[in-house]
């Protein structure tokens, strides 16, 4: 038998509960409800709502200060009612004691006098079932439900200690206005720490953090098919630990439920209600996303998107757009304002697709990462307003057109030009980031002329594109240098003439004149006589002079360029960028602590430039090269990969990446990059040298020898001895590998060939003492004099103590014979060097290693300095890298 009144359906009961809840909210706010506006969509319920509201004024269960008879009862023989902590349209919430589990809980009790018991009970039951289906730290948990013998229905939930977010927001606004913290909060430690900070950045970030937590909680509810439908500050409790918890699922709906909202009625609190909820709609996550956005709007600006009485708010929801949060809080970060506006899009399809996406964007803001939402432009805001209220917007538009038609064309043209300038500047900046690190500066002046015409022509075309977007002195100077290398002297002179015209400087006038008088029979920087110029005075003068010093590569060129660029860097930003190269070249030529200090300095400078202006092909190349000089090969890999991605097809990053990958044991990948570097610069000897050492490490000894013998003669570079040195290195490693498997015959043959190569290297100009020691080691292997071999090998291996190949080779050489004093001293030095490498912070290890090294030196002649890893800065100079043996 139906228990609801005749002629009234369950859907009417649901609408009635919603309307009475809205009326009670008006009463609690100190306003008399406007029944006509409140029931505008359900005028048939107006009389019933009025009756329910009048009854509510006399109900002790809803009166704030009246005696409450429930406080003397124990519900279900288990829950002793201790204190009423809240009230609403359907009833009240109490703090109670669970006598069975000896804990405090929250009990929500249905008010049976206002509504039909069956319908209201179904609603309370649905709330219990909804909460029971959800498990999330941001959602209050339900434990039990029941009814008393008198028909009183209740639900038992977690008692969430804390303060309403609405109360905290009000207190924060009070503090922000200069008033003291309300006395009611004096004993609340959390409020004492956080409420006094509303005008500070910490308050803003705390608000965003709460909203992100609520977004995660809502996402869990939505994934369970539950829509809350009444998200607002008063339905959020902030616990003493600062975490936000969503409560009051009294009007929540599940997707599986039948219609829970009557057509033409609305559900929720108008100030936080989505526009499509006016007049009723199916429960969907987009409703909660709007409400959460409106809550964040309120917390950030001090007011909800639409404020006022219920009728005015409902009217504005249907026609108006929320104001921009920055119009109320001008200091609000742009990204955060964009997130709020995206959540408050009037069209549900244009909001965040899920509460998780909303929370993710808030998390990105907190972590200083880019957010997915984009700011709403003024034009887009106007267009949306037109779509929502076309008649009013068109009337305003007509007025604006009448008043401003005369000046409209000028404004549009100006805005279009400004937009075009911004686009051109952005495109230009993006293209400049891809300029190679060593463009026009790679190798020495003669090697640059060997660059393929197509490669140089492509680089010139790239610079042409940049200069077509806007003038830039550094780009123009680069183009002039490449044109000079190309033999296009007249075009190079035109670029210098342009630079001269832009800067009134005797130095630049003289440089431009020298370019015009360039020797047409020569190409490159050598075609221009740059001696005897006036002193460079201005920052631009010093930049141009530093650039040419790096181009000429004369003795002390790096130091000269660095001094010039250091002076210019203070006022001319391109000098800071170019100085990365001069300092890197100085680091490459230094040794020991000086090298490490210089490499670290240039690494740090590059990071500063990246932080200020973003990554460029040059900064990433420099970062990788600096890490190689510091021995931080793992750290070098990513920036070098980024340099290649920014500007593919450049030799230097590929060779440097090969070096880094080789040193971390990624040999196959290293081989690919060395092969690409050799393809790009087949005439560059040190690329083939690095490739030969890698092939040796891969055990491809025949290919390593072929690669070494293919090293070409480079004008002005005396490196012929390196061909034989690399061949000797390959054969020596072949001999050691044969010994490891007990093949003494092959080992002896390979060692014999190695000795011959070292003899040839000495004859071709290699260090005679070094070649003699290596030849002696090879001879010891041939003759199986392992005592001598161990002594020579251990001293050499001590310079790379963690190289696993060296360790295995040393173990292979150890035999039953006595080591002797010399061999023992070398072995002790090797082992102590290993200890230092494994524990660099242990001072006692370092002291022990130093003593042992001195002892090894006193037993035999000091071994030669081991060739060190060299990134591509000046490929024609410096000791080559031997690599892991």
PDB file of N, CA and C in Angstrom, residues 656-697:
ATOM      1  N   UNK A 656      80.070  13.065 -29.346  1.00  0.00           N
ATOM      2  CA  UNK A 656      80.075  13.152 -27.884  1.00  0.00           C
ATOM      3  C   UNK A 656      79.148  12.116 -27.257  1.00  0.00           C
ATOM      4  N   UNK A 657      77.979  11.908 -27.878  1.00  0.00           N
ATOM      5  CA  UNK A 657      77.061  10.906 -27.341  1.00  0.00           C
ATOM      6  C   UNK A 657      77.675   9.513 -27.456  1.00  0.00           C
ATOM      7  N   UNK A 658      78.417   9.259 -28.535  1.00  0.00           N
ATOM      8  CA  UNK A 658      79.130   7.987 -28.646  1.00  0.00           C
ATOM      9  C   UNK A 658      80.117   7.801 -27.514  1.00  0.00           C
ATOM     10  N   UNK A 659      80.864   8.864 -27.178  1.00  0.00           N
ATOM     11  CA  UNK A 659      81.828   8.789 -26.072  1.00  0.00           C
ATOM     12  C   UNK A 659      81.116   8.451 -24.767  1.00  0.00           C
ATOM     13  N   UNK A 660      80.009   9.184 -24.476  1.00  0.00           N
ATOM     14  CA  UNK A 660      79.295   8.961 -23.215  1.00  0.00           C
ATOM     15  C   UNK A 660      78.725   7.544 -23.147  1.00  0.00           C
ATOM     16  N   UNK A 661      78.105   7.099 -24.228  1.00  0.00           N
ATOM     17  CA  UNK A 661      77.519   5.751 -24.231  1.00  0.00           C
ATOM     18  C   UNK A 661      78.593   4.682 -24.097  1.00  0.00           C
ATOM     19  N   UNK A 662      79.744   4.904 -24.722  1.00  0.00           N
ATOM     20  CA  UNK A 662      80.835   3.938 -24.597  1.00  0.00           C
ATOM     21  C   UNK A 662      81.289   3.824 -23.157  1.00  0.00           C
ATOM     22  N   UNK A 663      81.401   4.946 -22.476  1.00  0.00           N
ATOM     23  CA  UNK A 663      81.910   4.919 -21.109  1.00  0.00           C
ATOM     24  C   UNK A 663      80.925   4.326 -20.108  1.00  0.00           C
ATOM     25  N   UNK A 664      79.645   4.283 -20.444  1.00  0.00           N
ATOM     26  CA  UNK A 664      78.681   3.644 -19.530  1.00  0.00           C
ATOM     27  C   UNK A 664      78.356   2.230 -19.977  1.00  0.00           C
ATOM     28  N   UNK A 665      79.057   1.732 -20.992  1.00  0.00           N
ATOM     29  CA  UNK A 665      78.907   0.335 -21.383  1.00  0.00           C
ATOM     30  C   UNK A 665      77.809   0.060 -22.382  1.00  0.00           C
ATOM     31  N   UNK A 666      77.200   1.083 -22.959  1.00  0.00           N
ATOM     32  CA  UNK A 666      76.160   0.885 -23.974  1.00  0.00           C
ATOM     33  C   UNK A 666      76.840   0.910 -25.349  1.00  0.00           C
ATOM     34  N   UNK A 667      77.595  -0.138 -25.622  1.00  0.00           N
ATOM     35  CA  UNK A 667      78.540  -0.122 -26.730  1.00  0.00           C
ATOM     36  C   UNK A 667      77.848  -0.140 -28.094  1.00  0.00           C
ATOM     37  N   UNK A 668      76.782  -0.929 -28.243  1.00  0.00           N
ATOM     38  CA  UNK A 668      76.123  -0.995 -29.549  1.00  0.00           C
ATOM     39  C   UNK A 668      75.524   0.355 -29.920  1.00  0.00           C
ATOM     40  N   UNK A 669      74.918   1.037 -28.938  1.00  0.00           N
ATOM     41  CA  UNK A 669      74.372   2.372 -29.211  1.00  0.00           C
ATOM     42  C   UNK A 669      75.500   3.349 -29.539  1.00  0.00           C
ATOM     43  N   UNK A 670      76.602   3.236 -28.816  1.00  0.00           N
ATOM     44  CA  UNK A 670      77.745   4.112 -29.083  1.00  0.00           C
ATOM     45  C   UNK A 670      78.241   3.926 -30.510  1.00  0.00           C
ATOM     46  N   UNK A 671      78.278   2.670 -30.964  1.00  0.00           N
ATOM     47  CA  UNK A 671      78.754   2.403 -32.320  1.00  0.00           C
ATOM     48  C   UNK A 671      77.881   3.101 -33.354  1.00  0.00           C
ATOM     49  N   UNK A 672      76.583   3.126 -33.147  1.00  0.00           N
ATOM     50  CA  UNK A 672      75.676   3.785 -34.085  1.00  0.00           C
ATOM     51  C   UNK A 672      75.988   5.276 -34.188  1.00  0.00           C
ATOM     52  N   UNK A 673      76.247   5.915 -33.050  1.00  0.00           N
ATOM     53  CA  UNK A 673      76.512   7.361 -33.083  1.00  0.00           C
ATOM     54  C   UNK A 673      77.893   7.664 -33.655  1.00  0.00           C
ATOM     55  N   UNK A 674      78.886   6.821 -33.380  1.00  0.00           N
ATOM     56  CA  UNK A 674      80.197   7.028 -33.998  1.00  0.00           C
ATOM     57  C   UNK A 674      80.093   6.838 -35.517  1.00  0.00           C
ATOM     58  N   UNK A 675      79.303   5.861 -35.942  1.00  0.00           N
ATOM     59  CA  UNK A 675      79.147   5.639 -37.381  1.00  0.00           C
ATOM     60  C   UNK A 675      78.489   6.848 -38.045  1.00  0.00           C
ATOM     61  N   UNK A 676      77.481   7.436 -37.377  1.00  0.00           N
ATOM     62  CA  UNK A 676      76.839   8.625 -37.923  1.00  0.00           C
ATOM     63  C   UNK A 676      77.798   9.810 -37.949  1.00  0.00           C
ATOM     64  N   UNK A 677      78.588   9.960 -36.894  1.00  0.00           N
ATOM     65  CA  UNK A 677      79.580  11.040 -36.862  1.00  0.00           C
ATOM     66  C   UNK A 677      80.592  10.865 -37.987  1.00  0.00           C
ATOM     67  N   UNK A 678      81.024   9.620 -38.249  1.00  0.00           N
ATOM     68  CA  UNK A 678      81.982   9.360 -39.328  1.00  0.00           C
ATOM     69  C   UNK A 678      81.348   9.624 -40.694  1.00  0.00           C
ATOM     70  N   UNK A 679      80.056   9.335 -40.820  1.00  0.00           N
ATOM     71  CA  UNK A 679      79.379   9.634 -42.086  1.00  0.00           C
ATOM     72  C   UNK A 679      79.329  11.137 -42.349  1.00  0.00           C
ATOM     73  N   UNK A 680      79.094  11.905 -41.292  1.00  0.00           N
ATOM     74  CA  UNK A 680      79.003  13.354 -41.438  1.00  0.00           C
ATOM     75  C   UNK A 680      80.369  14.002 -41.637  1.00  0.00           C
ATOM     76  N   UNK A 681      81.405  13.435 -41.019  1.00  0.00           N
ATOM     77  CA  UNK A 681      82.757  14.004 -41.132  1.00  0.00           C
ATOM     78  C   UNK A 681      83.744  12.888 -41.486  1.00  0.00           C
ATOM     79  N   UNK A 682      83.686  12.350 -42.700  1.00  0.00           N
ATOM     80  CA  UNK A 682      84.585  11.247 -43.053  1.00  0.00           C
ATOM     81  C   UNK A 682      86.046  11.665 -43.084  1.00  0.00           C
ATOM     82  N   UNK A 683      86.298  12.951 -43.116  1.00  0.00           N
ATOM     83  CA  UNK A 683      87.666  13.450 -43.189  1.00  0.00           C
ATOM     84  C   UNK A 683      88.234  13.798 -41.815  1.00  0.00           C
ATOM     85  N   UNK A 684      87.471  13.577 -40.769  1.00  0.00           N
ATOM     86  CA  UNK A 684      87.934  14.004 -39.438  1.00  0.00           C
ATOM     87  C   UNK A 684      88.593  12.833 -38.725  1.00  0.00           C
ATOM     88  N   UNK A 685      89.894  12.978 -38.443  1.00  0.00           N
ATOM     89  CA  UNK A 685      90.668  11.856 -37.928  1.00  0.00           C
ATOM     90  C   UNK A 685      90.192  11.361 -36.569  1.00  0.00           C
ATOM     91  N   UNK A 686      89.802  12.283 -35.673  1.00  0.00           N
ATOM     92  CA  UNK A 686      89.525  11.806 -34.312  1.00  0.00           C
ATOM     93  C   UNK A 686      88.208  11.040 -34.209  1.00  0.00           C
ATOM     94  N   UNK A 687      87.289  11.249 -35.170  1.00  0.00           N
ATOM     95  CA  UNK A 687      86.078  10.430 -35.177  1.00  0.00           C
ATOM     96  C   UNK A 687      86.432   8.976 -35.466  1.00  0.00           C
ATOM     97  N   UNK A 688      87.300   8.775 -36.469  1.00  0.00           N
ATOM     98  CA  UNK A 688      87.733   7.411 -36.791  1.00  0.00           C
ATOM     99  C   UNK A 688      88.541   6.812 -35.643  1.00  0.00           C
ATOM    100  N   UNK A 689      89.295   7.656 -34.954  1.00  0.00           N
ATOM    101  CA  UNK A 689      90.066   7.154 -33.814  1.00  0.00           C
ATOM    102  C   UNK A 689      89.116   6.625 -32.725  1.00  0.00           C
ATOM    103  N   UNK A 690      88.093   7.422 -32.396  1.00  0.00           N
ATOM    104  CA  UNK A 690      87.116   6.980 -31.386  1.00  0.00           C
ATOM    105  C   UNK A 690      86.398   5.719 -31.842  1.00  0.00           C
ATOM    106  N   UNK A 691      86.062   5.666 -33.115  1.00  0.00           N
ATOM    107  CA  UNK A 691      85.372   4.487 -33.635  1.00  0.00           C
ATOM    108  C   UNK A 691      86.265   3.247 -33.519  1.00  0.00           C
ATOM    109  N   UNK A 692      87.577   3.416 -33.778  1.00  0.00           N
ATOM    110  CA  UNK A 692      88.512   2.298 -33.665  1.00  0.00           C
ATOM    111  C   UNK A 692      88.590   1.784 -32.225  1.00  0.00           C
ATOM    112  N   UNK A 693      88.662   2.688 -31.255  1.00  0.00           N
ATOM    113  CA  UNK A 693      88.735   2.253 -29.852  1.00  0.00           C
ATOM    114  C   UNK A 693      87.460   1.540 -29.426  1.00  0.00           C
ATOM    115  N   UNK A 694      86.294   2.003 -29.937  1.00  0.00           N
ATOM    116  CA  UNK A 694      85.044   1.341 -29.585  1.00  0.00           C
ATOM    117  C   UNK A 694      85.001  -0.070 -30.188  1.00  0.00           C
ATOM    118  N   UNK A 695      85.403  -0.193 -31.445  1.00  0.00           N
ATOM    119  CA  UNK A 695      85.415  -1.510 -32.073  1.00  0.00           C
ATOM    120  C   UNK A 695      86.358  -2.460 -31.336  1.00  0.00           C
ATOM    121  N   UNK A 696      87.464  -1.917 -30.836  1.00  0.00           N
ATOM    122  CA  UNK A 696      88.373  -2.727 -30.023  1.00  0.00           C
ATOM    123  C   UNK A 696      87.663  -3.233 -28.783  1.00  0.00           C
ATOM    124  N   UNK A 697      86.897  -2.338 -28.134  1.00  0.00           N
ATOM    125  CA  UNK A 697      86.186  -2.739 -26.925  1.00  0.00           C
ATOM    126  C   UNK A 697      85.109  -3.770 -27.231  1.00  0.00           C
TER     127      UNK A 697
END
